């Protein structure tokens, strides 16, 4: 075995572990200087501790690969036990934290393999106390400690980065930052000296050439007064009196001119860049927003820390695992999954969609709130709308959380922010059409199920339809308001970006009342379209009523697709029109769009009217709900705007 034997106690690697030696490789020529930099340079310490703490908190798990798609976690495996308790009272967190800190400072890291009391152990050793020795540029012959003790290559787990001239060691990032850190250090000394001197004023006193000569006593009195004032930085010496037209001229650079804050911020940015860390993650928030910080946290464990994790995992696999008898298909992995799972709400939504049904029982959820179990709460509930071959998720029949203002019926509204991509109309329109189609299909399926569950003969279909009328309107208005608010904002920003980038005199709030009214109108029209289709089946009657009801339901779903396209065009046009009015634009120009535009729209391409007028087809904008139906369906036209000057 490649583990060093001990008499049951850990021994130091030499009589004086702090002793120095002069034959260090060039890449670690100043290990104690690196340690001093870490102790004294707050920017280095901030970045290094950020790396070490974020990697150490993940935890190392041991697995056995069963197949390409299956694995088993090993908690009682020897490797898992060694990593869980590398030394008595030394945790995995502390082991990994020290390793990452050593790698960040020195680009080197060492674990000495030990056997203590019959158990394998790992002793982390500071890079300042051990070095690779002899051998060649490919591999060392052995490792030598500061006290002169030698360890074989198979007795040490050796981590290192890249050095251009040597495969045995790395090159510290501190070297690349040395000049910048020295500048920061000198700047800090200068600031300390300034405050140590009581922020003494530095300057020149000048006395007019034609002033009366001072007597010796007057000159001595003024010197004592000025020295008393200046030594206290003006705080203890009272107010100096400048006689005979004397003038004081400062010659020092003040803190604002020296840009102390900017220089400290620049140093932290450079140190963070050397370790590939996004500035907002280490407290530089000049250009940070909620959205970009959230995205940077998502990529932290992929792009920033991912290479570190892979390197450590592979070195453990290559240098530590072969010493264990049970090593077939065994590997270690950082528990990054816990950090990538998202919030509980995101996990719950994904789990619900993936399983196609609720995934927690009532009692499991009650336990999360420290509530007692109830009878019948240990079984999963399957909603009526989730059947084999039906909807993929119980969430499909309900609208997403609203981003529109509250109205009667208790709609909750959170205003959405500026769209991140102004060209997203097509994707948002598609999402709108998909949501409305799925909702319509779900309601149609529910109606068919309810009608089929009645007596053998044809039931009163209008009564079946009326049973869900109120709930359908509430859900439909919510869905339409949600997507409508997004689409209107996209249309508004299309105009604002061109004419009013600062969005002066404009707010999305002003569109809410109109959007909710439009949602109510479209919901009522869509509901009425379904009712009329059902009424036609009821009127015709006959034994084939089930087939005809199914055809009516399919036609209603198709009508939902058409309504989404029409409403989407109207909402985008309205948003642009509202932004144009707030931006002081006075003309609007019709632009015909689509592959096969209707003749009336094609004929008015380029037609310009005043902002508050209607076009020759009677519409205020493409998709205008007040226009004739034949002018609205599947319209893909848009508007341009002008100031009129």
Coordinates of C-alpha atoms in Angstrom, one line a residue:
X1 CA 0.0 0.0 0.0
X2 CA 1.1 3.5 -0.7
X3 CA 0.1 4.9 2.8
X4 CA 2.7 5.9 5.3
X5 CA 2.6 4.0 8.6
X6 CA 2.4 5.8 11.9
X7 CA 2.5 4.6 15.5
X8 CA -1.1 5.8 16.1
X9 CA -0.3 9.5 16.3
X10 CA 0.3 12.1 13.6
X11 CA 3.9 13.2 13.4
X12 CA 5.1 16.5 12.1
X13 CA 7.1 16.2 8.8
X14 CA 10.2 17.5 10.5
X15 CA 11.7 19.0 13.6
X16 CA 11.0 22.5 12.4
X17 CA 8.2 22.7 9.8
X18 CA 8.8 26.4 9.3
X19 CA 12.4 25.9 8.2
X20 CA 13.3 27.2 4.8
X21 CA 15.2 25.7 2.0
X22 CA 16.8 27.3 -1.0
X23 CA 16.2 24.7 -3.8
X24 CA 12.6 25.5 -4.5
X25 CA 11.5 25.5 -8.2
X26 CA 11.2 28.9 -9.8
X27 CA 7.4 28.6 -9.8
X28 CA 7.2 28.5 -6.0
X29 CA 10.2 30.8 -5.3
X30 CA 8.3 32.9 -2.8
X31 CA 5.7 30.7 -1.0
X32 CA 5.9 32.8 2.2
X33 CA 5.3 35.9 0.1
X34 CA 2.1 34.4 -1.3
X35 CA 0.9 33.7 2.2
X36 CA 1.7 37.3 3.3
X37 CA -0.2 38.7 0.2
X38 CA -3.2 36.6 1.2
X39 CA -3.0 37.9 4.8
X40 CA -2.6 41.6 3.8
X41 CA -4.4 42.1 0.5
X42 CA -8.1 42.2 1.1
X43 CA -8.9 41.8 -2.7
X44 CA -6.9 38.6 -2.9
X45 CA -8.4 37.2 0.2
X46 CA -11.9 38.0 -1.0
X47 CA -11.5 36.2 -4.3
X48 CA -9.6 33.2 -2.9
X49 CA -12.0 32.7 -0.1
X50 CA -14.9 33.0 -2.5
X51 CA -13.5 30.1 -4.6
X52 CA -12.6 28.0 -1.6
X53 CA -15.9 28.4 0.3
X54 CA -18.1 27.8 -2.7
X55 CA -16.4 24.6 -3.7
X56 CA -15.9 23.3 -0.2
X57 CA -19.7 23.6 0.6
X58 CA -20.6 21.2 -2.2
X59 CA -19.4 18.1 -0.5
X60 CA -17.7 15.1 -2.2
X61 CA -19.9 12.0 -2.9
X62 CA -18.6 8.6 -3.9
X63 CA -20.5 6.5 -6.5
X64 CA -20.2 3.2 -8.3
X65 CA -21.1 3.2 -12.0
X66 CA -23.6 0.4 -12.6
X67 CA -24.3 1.2 -16.3
X68 CA -24.2 4.2 -18.6
X69 CA -27.5 5.3 -17.2
X70 CA -27.4 4.1 -13.6
X71 CA -25.2 4.6 -10.6
X72 CA -25.2 3.8 -6.8
X73 CA -24.0 6.1 -4.1
X74 CA -21.5 4.5 -1.8
X75 CA -21.5 5.8 1.8
X76 CA -19.6 3.0 3.5
X77 CA -16.9 2.6 0.9
X78 CA -13.3 3.2 2.0
X79 CA -12.9 6.2 -0.2
X80 CA -16.1 7.8 1.1
X81 CA -14.9 7.3 4.7
X82 CA -11.4 8.7 4.0
X83 CA -12.9 11.9 2.4
X84 CA -15.6 12.2 5.1
X85 CA -13.0 12.2 7.9
X86 CA -9.5 12.7 6.4
X87 CA -8.1 13.3 10.0
X88 CA -9.7 13.1 13.4
X89 CA -11.8 16.3 13.8
X90 CA -11.0 17.4 10.2
X91 CA -14.1 17.6 8.0
X92 CA -14.4 17.3 4.2
X93 CA -15.2 21.0 4.1
X94 CA -11.9 22.0 5.8
X95 CA -10.0 19.6 3.6
X96 CA -11.4 21.0 0.3
X97 CA -11.3 24.6 1.5
X98 CA -7.5 24.3 2.3
X99 CA -6.9 22.5 -1.0
X100 CA -8.7 25.1 -3.1
X101 CA -7.0 28.0 -1.2
X102 CA -3.6 26.4 -1.8
X103 CA -4.3 26.0 -5.5
X104 CA -5.5 29.5 -5.8
X105 CA -2.5 31.0 -4.0
X106 CA 0.3 28.7 -5.1
X107 CA -1.2 26.7 -8.0
X108 CA -0.1 23.7 -5.9
X109 CA -1.8 21.4 -3.3
X110 CA -0.6 18.4 -1.3
X111 CA -2.1 15.6 0.7
X112 CA 0.1 13.1 2.4
X113 CA -1.3 9.6 2.6
X114 CA -1.2 8.1 6.2
X115 CA -2.4 5.1 8.0
X116 CA -3.3 6.0 11.6
X117 CA -4.8 3.4 14.0
X118 CA -5.5 1.0 11.1
X119 CA -7.4 3.6 9.1
X120 CA -6.3 5.5 6.0
X121 CA -6.0 9.2 6.5
X122 CA -5.1 12.3 4.5
X123 CA -2.9 15.0 5.9
X124 CA -3.1 18.4 4.0
X125 CA 0.3 20.0 3.9
X126 CA 0.9 23.7 3.1
X127 CA 2.9 24.1 -0.2
X128 CA 5.4 26.2 1.7
X129 CA 6.4 23.0 3.7
X130 CA 6.9 20.6 0.8
X131 CA 8.2 20.5 -2.7
X132 CA 8.8 18.0 -5.6
X133 CA 12.5 17.0 -5.7
X134 CA 14.9 15.5 -8.2
X135 CA 13.5 13.7 -11.2
X136 CA 13.1 15.6 -14.4
X137 CA 10.6 18.1 -15.9
X138 CA 8.1 15.3 -16.5
X139 CA 7.8 13.9 -12.9
X140 CA 9.6 14.3 -9.6
X141 CA 11.6 11.4 -8.0
X142 CA 10.2 12.1 -4.5
X143 CA 8.8 14.9 -2.4
X144 CA 10.9 16.7 0.3
X145 CA 9.5 18.5 3.3
X146 CA 11.0 21.6 4.9
X147 CA 12.4 19.5 7.7
X148 CA 14.2 17.2 5.3
X149 CA 11.8 14.2 5.4
X150 CA 11.2 12.5 2.1
X151 CA 8.0 10.9 0.7
X152 CA 7.7 8.7 -2.4
X153 CA 5.6 9.8 -5.3
X154 CA 2.9 7.2 -4.5
X155 CA 2.7 8.5 -0.9
X156 CA 1.5 12.0 -1.9
X157 CA -1.7 13.2 -3.6
X158 CA -0.2 16.1 -5.7
X159 CA -2.4 18.8 -7.3
X160 CA -0.9 21.4 -9.5
X161 CA -1.8 23.8 -12.4
X162 CA 0.1 24.8 -15.5
X163 CA 3.6 26.1 -15.8
X164 CA 5.1 26.6 -19.3
X165 CA 8.5 25.1 -18.5
X166 CA 7.7 22.2 -16.2
X167 CA 5.1 19.5 -16.0
X168 CA 5.7 19.0 -12.3
X169 CA 4.3 22.2 -10.9
X170 CA 2.1 25.2 -11.6
X171 CA 2.5 29.0 -11.7
X172 CA 0.6 31.1 -9.2
X173 CA -1.8 33.7 -10.5
X174 CA -0.4 36.0 -7.9
X175 CA 2.7 36.4 -10.0
X176 CA 0.6 37.9 -12.8
X177 CA -1.0 40.3 -10.3
X178 CA 2.2 41.2 -8.5
X179 CA 2.7 44.7 -10.0
X180 CA -1.0 45.6 -9.5
X181 CA -0.9 44.4 -5.9
X182 CA 2.3 46.3 -5.2
X183 CA 0.6 49.4 -6.5
X184 CA -2.3 48.8 -4.2
X185 CA 0.0 48.2 -1.3
X186 CA 1.8 51.5 -1.8
X187 CA -1.5 53.3 -2.2
X188 CA -2.6 51.8 1.1
X189 CA 0.6 52.9 2.8
X190 CA 0.2 56.4 1.5
X191 CA -3.4 56.6 2.8
X192 CA -2.3 55.2 6.2
X193 CA 0.4 57.8 6.4
X194 CA -2.0 60.6 5.6
X195 CA -4.4 59.6 8.5
X196 CA -1.5 58.9 10.8
X197 CA -0.4 62.4 10.3
X198 CA -3.8 63.6 11.3
X199 CA -4.7 64.3 7.6
X200 CA -2.2 67.2 7.9
X201 CA -2.7 69.9 5.3
X202 CA 0.2 70.3 2.9
X203 CA 0.8 73.5 1.1
X204 CA 2.8 76.8 0.7
X205 CA 2.2 80.1 2.6
X206 CA 3.1 83.2 0.6
X207 CA 3.4 86.8 1.9
X208 CA 3.1 89.9 -0.3
X209 CA 6.5 91.3 -1.2
X210 CA 5.5 94.8 -0.1
X211 CA 4.3 93.7 3.3
X212 CA 5.9 95.2 6.4
X213 CA 8.8 93.1 7.7
X214 CA 8.0 90.9 10.7
X215 CA 9.7 91.3 13.9
X216 CA 11.3 88.3 15.4
X217 CA 8.6 88.0 18.0
X218 CA 5.8 88.2 15.4
X219 CA 7.4 85.6 13.2
X220 CA 7.9 83.2 16.2
X221 CA 4.3 83.7 17.3
X222 CA 2.9 83.0 13.8
X223 CA 5.1 79.9 13.5
X224 CA 3.8 78.5 16.8
X225 CA 0.2 79.2 15.9
X226 CA 0.5 77.6 12.4
X227 CA 2.4 74.6 13.6
X228 CA -0.2 73.9 16.3
X229 CA -3.0 74.2 13.7
X230 CA -1.3 72.1 11.0
X231 CA -0.1 69.2 13.3
X232 CA -3.7 68.6 14.3
X233 CA -4.9 68.7 10.7
X234 CA -6.9 71.8 11.5
X235 CA -8.9 69.9 14.2
X236 CA -7.1 71.1 17.4
X237 CA -5.4 74.3 16.5
X238 CA -8.3 76.6 16.1
X239 CA -8.6 78.9 13.2
X240 CA -5.4 80.3 11.7
X241 CA -5.3 84.1 11.1
X242 CA -3.4 85.0 7.9
X243 CA -2.0 88.5 8.3
X244 CA -0.8 91.1 5.8
X245 CA -2.5 89.5 2.8
X246 CA -0.9 86.1 3.2
X247 CA -2.1 83.3 0.9
X248 CA -2.1 79.5 1.5
X249 CA -1.8 77.3 -1.6
X250 CA -2.4 73.5 -1.2
X251 CA 0.1 71.3 -3.0
X252 CA -1.1 67.8 -2.0
X253 CA -3.4 65.5 -3.9
X254 CA -6.7 65.1 -2.2
X255 CA -8.4 61.6 -1.8
X256 CA -10.9 62.4 -4.6
X257 CA -8.1 63.3 -7.0
X258 CA -6.2 60.2 -6.0
X259 CA -9.3 58.1 -6.9
X260 CA -8.7 55.8 -3.9
X261 CA -12.1 54.1 -4.2
X262 CA -11.8 53.6 -7.9
X263 CA -8.3 52.1 -7.6
X264 CA -9.4 49.6 -4.9
X265 CA -12.4 48.6 -7.1
X266 CA -10.1 48.2 -10.1
X267 CA -7.8 45.9 -8.1
X268 CA -10.6 43.7 -7.1
X269 CA -11.9 43.5 -10.7
X270 CA -8.4 42.5 -11.9
X271 CA -8.0 39.9 -9.2
X272 CA -11.4 38.5 -10.0
X273 CA -10.6 38.4 -13.7
X274 CA -7.4 36.5 -13.0
X275 CA -9.5 33.8 -11.4
X276 CA -12.3 34.0 -14.0
X277 CA -15.0 35.2 -11.5
X278 CA -17.7 37.6 -12.7
X279 CA -17.4 40.9 -10.8
X280 CA -20.9 41.0 -9.3
X281 CA -20.2 37.7 -7.4
X282 CA -17.4 39.4 -5.4
X283 CA -19.3 42.5 -4.6
X284 CA -18.7 44.8 -7.6
X285 CA -22.2 45.9 -8.4
X286 CA -21.7 48.8 -10.7
X287 CA -23.4 47.2 -13.7
X288 CA -25.4 44.5 -11.8
X289 CA -29.1 43.9 -12.1
X290 CA -31.3 41.3 -10.5
X291 CA -31.5 39.4 -13.8
X292 CA -27.8 39.3 -14.7
X293 CA -26.8 38.4 -11.1
X294 CA -29.3 35.5 -11.2
X295 CA -27.9 34.3 -14.5
X296 CA -24.3 34.6 -13.2
X297 CA -25.2 32.5 -10.2
X298 CA -26.6 29.8 -12.5
X299 CA -23.4 29.6 -14.5
X300 CA -21.1 29.9 -11.4
X301 CA -20.9 26.1 -10.9
X302 CA -20.6 25.5 -14.7
X303 CA -18.1 28.0 -16.1
X304 CA -16.4 29.5 -13.1
X305 CA -16.0 26.6 -10.7
X306 CA -16.6 23.7 -13.2
X307 CA -12.9 23.4 -14.3
X308 CA -11.8 23.3 -10.6
X309 CA -14.3 20.6 -9.7
X310 CA -13.3 18.4 -12.7
X311 CA -9.6 18.8 -11.9
X312 CA -10.0 17.8 -8.3
X313 CA -12.3 14.8 -9.1
X314 CA -9.9 13.5 -11.7
X315 CA -6.8 13.8 -9.5
X316 CA -8.5 11.9 -6.7
X317 CA -9.5 9.2 -9.1
X318 CA -5.9 9.0 -10.6
X319 CA -3.9 9.3 -7.4
X320 CA -6.0 8.1 -4.4
X321 CA -8.4 5.5 -5.8
X322 CA -5.8 3.0 -7.2
X323 CA -4.5 2.4 -3.6
X324 CA -7.9 1.0 -2.6
X325 CA -8.7 -2.7 -3.2
X326 CA -12.3 -1.9 -4.2
X327 CA -11.9 0.6 -7.0
X328 CA -13.7 -0.9 -10.0
X329 CA -16.1 1.6 -11.5
X330 CA -15.8 3.8 -8.4
X331 CA -15.5 7.6 -8.7
X332 CA -16.1 10.8 -6.8
X333 CA -18.2 13.7 -7.7
X334 CA -19.0 17.1 -6.1
X335 CA -22.7 17.5 -5.2
X336 CA -23.3 20.2 -7.7
X337 CA -26.9 19.0 -8.3
X338 CA -28.1 20.7 -5.1
X339 CA -27.0 24.0 -6.4
X340 CA -28.4 23.6 -9.9
X341 CA -31.9 22.5 -8.9
X342 CA -33.4 26.0 -8.7
X343 CA -35.9 27.2 -6.1
X344 CA -38.6 25.0 -4.6
X345 CA -41.2 26.5 -6.8
X346 CA -39.2 25.7 -10.0
X347 CA -38.5 22.1 -8.7
X348 CA -42.2 21.6 -7.9
X349 CA -43.3 22.8 -11.3
X350 CA -40.8 20.6 -13.1
X351 CA -41.7 17.5 -11.0
X352 CA -45.4 18.1 -11.7
X353 CA -44.9 18.4 -15.4
X354 CA -42.5 15.4 -15.6
X355 CA -44.8 13.1 -13.7
X356 CA -48.0 14.3 -15.3
X357 CA -49.7 14.4 -11.9
X358 CA -49.2 15.7 -8.3
X359 CA -46.0 14.3 -6.8
X360 CA -46.6 14.9 -3.1
X361 CA -49.4 13.5 -0.8
X362 CA -51.4 15.8 1.4
X363 CA -49.7 14.5 4.6
X364 CA -46.2 15.0 3.1
X365 CA -47.1 18.6 2.4
X366 CA -48.6 19.1 5.9
X367 CA -45.4 17.7 7.4
X368 CA -43.4 20.5 5.7
X369 CA -45.5 22.9 7.8
X370 CA -45.3 20.9 11.0
X371 CA -49.0 19.9 10.9
X372 CA -50.3 16.5 12.0
X373 CA -51.4 13.9 9.4
X374 CA -55.0 13.5 8.4
X375 CA -56.9 10.4 7.5
X376 CA -56.8 9.7 3.8
X377 CA -53.9 12.0 3.2
X378 CA -51.3 9.3 2.2
X379 CA -52.5 8.8 -1.4
X380 CA -51.7 10.9 -4.4
X381 CA -54.6 12.7 -6.0
X382 CA -55.1 12.5 -9.7
X383 CA -57.1 15.4 -11.2
X384 CA -60.0 14.6 -13.5
X385 CA -58.3 16.4 -16.4
X386 CA -55.2 14.1 -16.2
X387 CA -56.1 10.9 -17.9
X388 CA -54.2 8.4 -20.1
X389 CA -53.7 10.1 -23.5
X390 CA -54.9 13.4 -22.0
X391 CA -52.9 16.3 -20.7
X392 CA -49.2 16.0 -19.8
X393 CA -49.5 18.0 -16.6
X394 CA -52.2 19.0 -14.1
X395 CA -51.0 22.6 -14.6
X396 CA -52.0 22.7 -18.3
X397 CA -55.6 23.7 -17.5
X398 CA -54.7 26.6 -15.3
X399 CA -53.1 29.9 -16.5
X400 CA -49.6 30.8 -15.4
X401 CA -49.3 33.4 -12.6
X402 CA -50.6 36.7 -13.9
X403 CA -48.5 39.7 -14.8
X404 CA -51.4 42.1 -15.2
X405 CA -53.3 44.3 -12.7
X406 CA -56.0 43.0 -10.3
X407 CA -59.6 43.3 -11.3
X408 CA -62.9 42.0 -9.9
X409 CA -62.6 38.1 -9.6
X410 CA -59.3 38.6 -7.6
X411 CA -56.7 38.4 -10.4
X412 CA -53.2 38.9 -8.9
X413 CA -50.9 41.1 -11.0
X414 CA -47.2 41.7 -11.1
X415 CA -46.1 44.2 -13.7
X416 CA -43.5 42.7 -16.0
X417 CA -40.2 44.4 -16.8
X418 CA -38.7 45.6 -20.1
X419 CA -38.5 42.6 -22.4
X420 CA -34.9 41.2 -22.6
X421 CA -35.2 40.6 -26.3
X422 CA -37.2 43.1 -28.4
X423 CA -37.5 40.5 -31.2
X424 CA -39.3 38.1 -29.0
X425 CA -42.8 38.8 -30.4
X426 CA -42.9 35.7 -32.5
X427 CA -41.9 33.4 -29.6
X428 CA -44.3 35.1 -27.2
X429 CA -47.1 35.0 -29.8
X430 CA -46.4 31.2 -30.2
X431 CA -46.5 30.8 -26.4
X432 CA -49.8 32.6 -26.3
X433 CA -51.3 30.4 -29.1
X434 CA -50.0 27.3 -27.3
X435 CA -51.5 28.3 -24.0
X436 CA -54.8 29.2 -25.4
X437 CA -55.0 26.1 -27.5
X438 CA -54.1 23.8 -24.6
X439 CA -56.6 25.5 -22.4
X440 CA -59.4 25.2 -25.0
X441 CA -58.6 21.6 -25.6
X442 CA -58.7 20.9 -21.9
X443 CA -62.1 22.5 -21.5
X444 CA -63.4 20.7 -24.5
X445 CA -62.2 17.4 -23.1
X446 CA -63.8 18.1 -19.8
X447 CA -67.1 19.0 -21.5
X448 CA -67.0 15.8 -23.6
X449 CA -66.3 13.7 -20.4
X450 CA -69.2 15.4 -18.5
X451 CA -71.6 14.9 -21.4
X452 CA -70.7 11.3 -21.9
X453 CA -71.1 10.5 -18.2
X454 CA -74.8 11.4 -18.3
X455 CA -77.7 9.2 -19.3
X456 CA -77.6 7.0 -22.4
X457 CA -79.6 9.5 -24.4
X458 CA -78.3 13.0 -25.3
X459 CA -78.3 15.2 -22.2
X460 CA -79.0 18.9 -22.1
X461 CA -75.7 20.0 -23.6
X462 CA -76.3 23.6 -22.9
X463 CA -76.8 22.7 -19.2
X464 CA -73.5 20.8 -19.3
X465 CA -71.8 23.8 -20.9
X466 CA -73.3 26.3 -18.4
X467 CA -72.0 24.3 -15.5
X468 CA -68.4 25.4 -16.1
X469 CA -69.2 28.8 -17.5
X470 CA -68.0 31.0 -14.6
X471 CA -64.8 29.1 -14.0
X472 CA -63.9 29.2 -17.6
X473 CA -64.3 32.9 -17.9
X474 CA -62.1 33.5 -14.8
X475 CA -59.4 31.3 -16.1
X476 CA -59.6 32.6 -19.7
X477 CA -59.5 36.3 -18.7
X478 CA -56.5 35.5 -16.5
X479 CA -54.7 33.8 -19.4
X480 CA -55.5 36.5 -21.9
X481 CA -54.4 39.3 -19.5
X482 CA -51.1 37.6 -18.7
X483 CA -50.0 37.1 -22.3
X484 CA -51.7 40.4 -23.4
X485 CA -49.6 42.4 -21.0
X486 CA -46.4 40.9 -22.3
X487 CA -47.3 41.4 -26.0
X488 CA -48.4 45.0 -25.4
X489 CA -45.0 45.7 -23.7
X490 CA -43.1 44.2 -26.6
X491 CA -45.0 46.4 -29.0
X492 CA -44.4 49.4 -26.8
X493 CA -40.7 48.9 -26.6
X494 CA -40.4 48.4 -30.4
X495 CA -41.5 52.1 -30.6
X496 CA -39.7 53.3 -27.5
X497 CA -36.4 52.0 -28.5
X498 CA -36.6 53.9 -31.8
X499 CA -38.1 57.2 -30.5
X500 CA -37.9 57.3 -26.7
X501 CA -35.3 55.0 -25.2
X502 CA -35.6 56.4 -21.7
X503 CA -39.4 55.8 -21.8
X504 CA -40.1 59.3 -20.6
X505 CA -43.7 60.1 -19.9
X506 CA -44.6 56.4 -20.4
X507 CA -45.4 53.6 -18.0
X508 CA -46.8 50.1 -18.6
X509 CA -49.4 50.9 -15.8
X510 CA -51.4 53.1 -18.2
X511 CA -52.1 50.1 -20.5
X512 CA -53.5 47.8 -17.7
X513 CA -57.1 49.0 -17.8
X514 CA -57.3 48.6 -21.6
X515 CA -55.6 45.2 -21.6
X516 CA -58.0 43.8 -18.9
X517 CA -61.0 45.2 -20.8
X518 CA -59.6 43.5 -24.0
X519 CA -59.1 40.3 -22.1
X520 CA -62.7 40.3 -20.9
X521 CA -64.0 41.0 -24.4
X522 CA -61.9 38.2 -26.0
X523 CA -62.8 35.8 -23.3
X524 CA -66.5 36.5 -23.7
X525 CA -66.2 36.1 -27.5
X526 CA -64.3 32.8 -27.2
X527 CA -66.8 31.5 -24.7
X528 CA -69.7 32.4 -26.9
X529 CA -68.1 30.7 -29.9
X530 CA -68.0 27.4 -27.9
X531 CA -71.5 27.8 -26.6
X532 CA -72.9 28.4 -30.1
X533 CA -71.1 25.2 -31.4
X534 CA -72.7 23.2 -28.5
X535 CA -76.1 24.8 -29.1
X536 CA -76.0 23.7 -32.8
X537 CA -75.4 20.1 -31.7
X538 CA -78.2 20.3 -29.2
X539 CA -80.6 21.7 -31.8
X540 CA -79.8 19.0 -34.4
X541 CA -80.0 16.1 -31.8
X542 CA -80.0 12.6 -33.2
X543 CA -78.0 9.5 -32.4
X544 CA -74.7 10.9 -33.8
X545 CA -74.7 13.7 -31.3
X546 CA -71.5 12.4 -29.7
X547 CA -69.6 12.6 -33.0
X548 CA -70.9 16.0 -33.8
X549 CA -70.1 17.2 -30.3
X550 CA -66.5 16.0 -30.8
X551 CA -66.4 17.9 -34.1
X552 CA -67.7 21.0 -32.4
X553 CA -65.0 20.7 -29.7
X554 CA -62.3 20.4 -32.3
X555 CA -63.7 23.5 -34.2
X556 CA -63.6 25.4 -30.9
X557 CA -59.9 24.5 -30.4
X558 CA -59.1 25.7 -33.9
X559 CA -61.0 29.0 -33.2
X560 CA -58.7 29.4 -30.2
X561 CA -55.6 29.3 -32.4
X562 CA -57.2 32.0 -34.7
X563 CA -58.2 34.1 -31.7
X564 CA -54.7 34.0 -30.3
X565 CA -53.2 35.3 -33.6
X566 CA -55.8 38.1 -33.9
X567 CA -55.6 39.2 -30.2
X568 CA -51.8 39.0 -30.4
X569 CA -51.6 41.4 -33.3
X570 CA -54.1 43.8 -31.6
X571 CA -52.2 43.8 -28.3
X572 CA -48.8 44.5 -29.9
X573 CA -50.3 47.2 -32.1
X574 CA -52.0 48.8 -29.1
X575 CA -48.8 48.8 -27.1
X576 CA -46.9 50.5 -29.9
X577 CA -49.7 53.1 -30.3
X578 CA -49.7 53.9 -26.6
X579 CA -45.9 54.3 -26.5
X580 CA -46.1 56.5 -29.7
X581 CA -48.6 58.8 -28.0
X582 CA -46.5 59.1 -24.9
X583 CA -43.4 59.9 -27.0
X584 CA -45.0 62.8 -28.8
X585 CA -45.4 61.1 -32.2
X586 CA -48.2 62.4 -34.4
X587 CA -48.4 60.2 -37.5
X588 CA -48.8 56.5 -38.0
X589 CA -48.1 54.6 -41.2
X590 CA -49.6 51.3 -42.2
X591 CA -47.1 48.5 -43.2
X592 CA -48.7 45.5 -44.8
X593 CA -47.2 42.2 -43.6
X594 CA -47.6 38.5 -44.2
X595 CA -47.2 36.3 -47.2
X596 CA -50.7 36.7 -48.6
X597 CA -52.2 39.9 -47.3
X598 CA -55.8 40.6 -48.0
X599 CA -56.3 43.1 -50.9
X600 CA -57.6 45.9 -48.7
X601 CA -54.5 45.8 -46.5
X602 CA -52.2 45.5 -49.5
X603 CA -53.8 48.5 -51.1
X604 CA -53.2 50.8 -48.1
X605 CA -49.5 49.8 -47.5
X606 CA -47.7 53.1 -46.7
X607 CA -50.9 55.0 -45.9
X608 CA -50.3 57.7 -43.3
X609 CA -52.9 59.3 -41.0
X610 CA -52.8 61.3 -37.8
X611 CA -52.1 59.3 -34.6
X612 CA -55.7 59.5 -33.4
X613 CA -57.4 58.9 -36.8
X614 CA -58.5 55.6 -38.4
X615 CA -57.1 54.1 -41.7
X616 CA -59.2 53.7 -44.8
X617 CA -60.2 50.2 -43.7
X618 CA -61.8 51.6 -40.5
X619 CA -59.1 50.3 -38.2
X620 CA -57.0 52.3 -35.6
X621 CA -54.2 49.7 -35.8
X622 CA -53.8 46.1 -37.1
X623 CA -56.1 43.8 -35.2
X624 CA -58.3 46.6 -33.9
X625 CA -61.1 44.9 -32.1
X626 CA -63.6 47.5 -33.2
X627 CA -63.1 46.6 -36.8
X628 CA -65.0 44.2 -39.0
X629 CA -64.1 40.5 -38.5
X630 CA -62.9 40.1 -42.1
X631 CA -60.4 42.9 -41.5
X632 CA -58.9 41.3 -38.4
X633 CA -58.5 37.5 -38.8
X634 CA -54.8 36.5 -39.4
X635 CA -53.7 40.0 -39.9
X636 CA -49.9 40.3 -39.7
X637 CA -49.6 44.0 -40.5
X638 CA -47.7 46.6 -38.4
X639 CA -47.4 50.3 -37.9
X640 CA -44.5 52.8 -38.3
X641 CA -44.6 56.2 -36.6
X642 CA -43.3 59.7 -37.3
X643 CA -43.2 63.1 -35.5
X644 CA -44.7 64.9 -38.5
X645 CA -42.0 67.5 -38.9

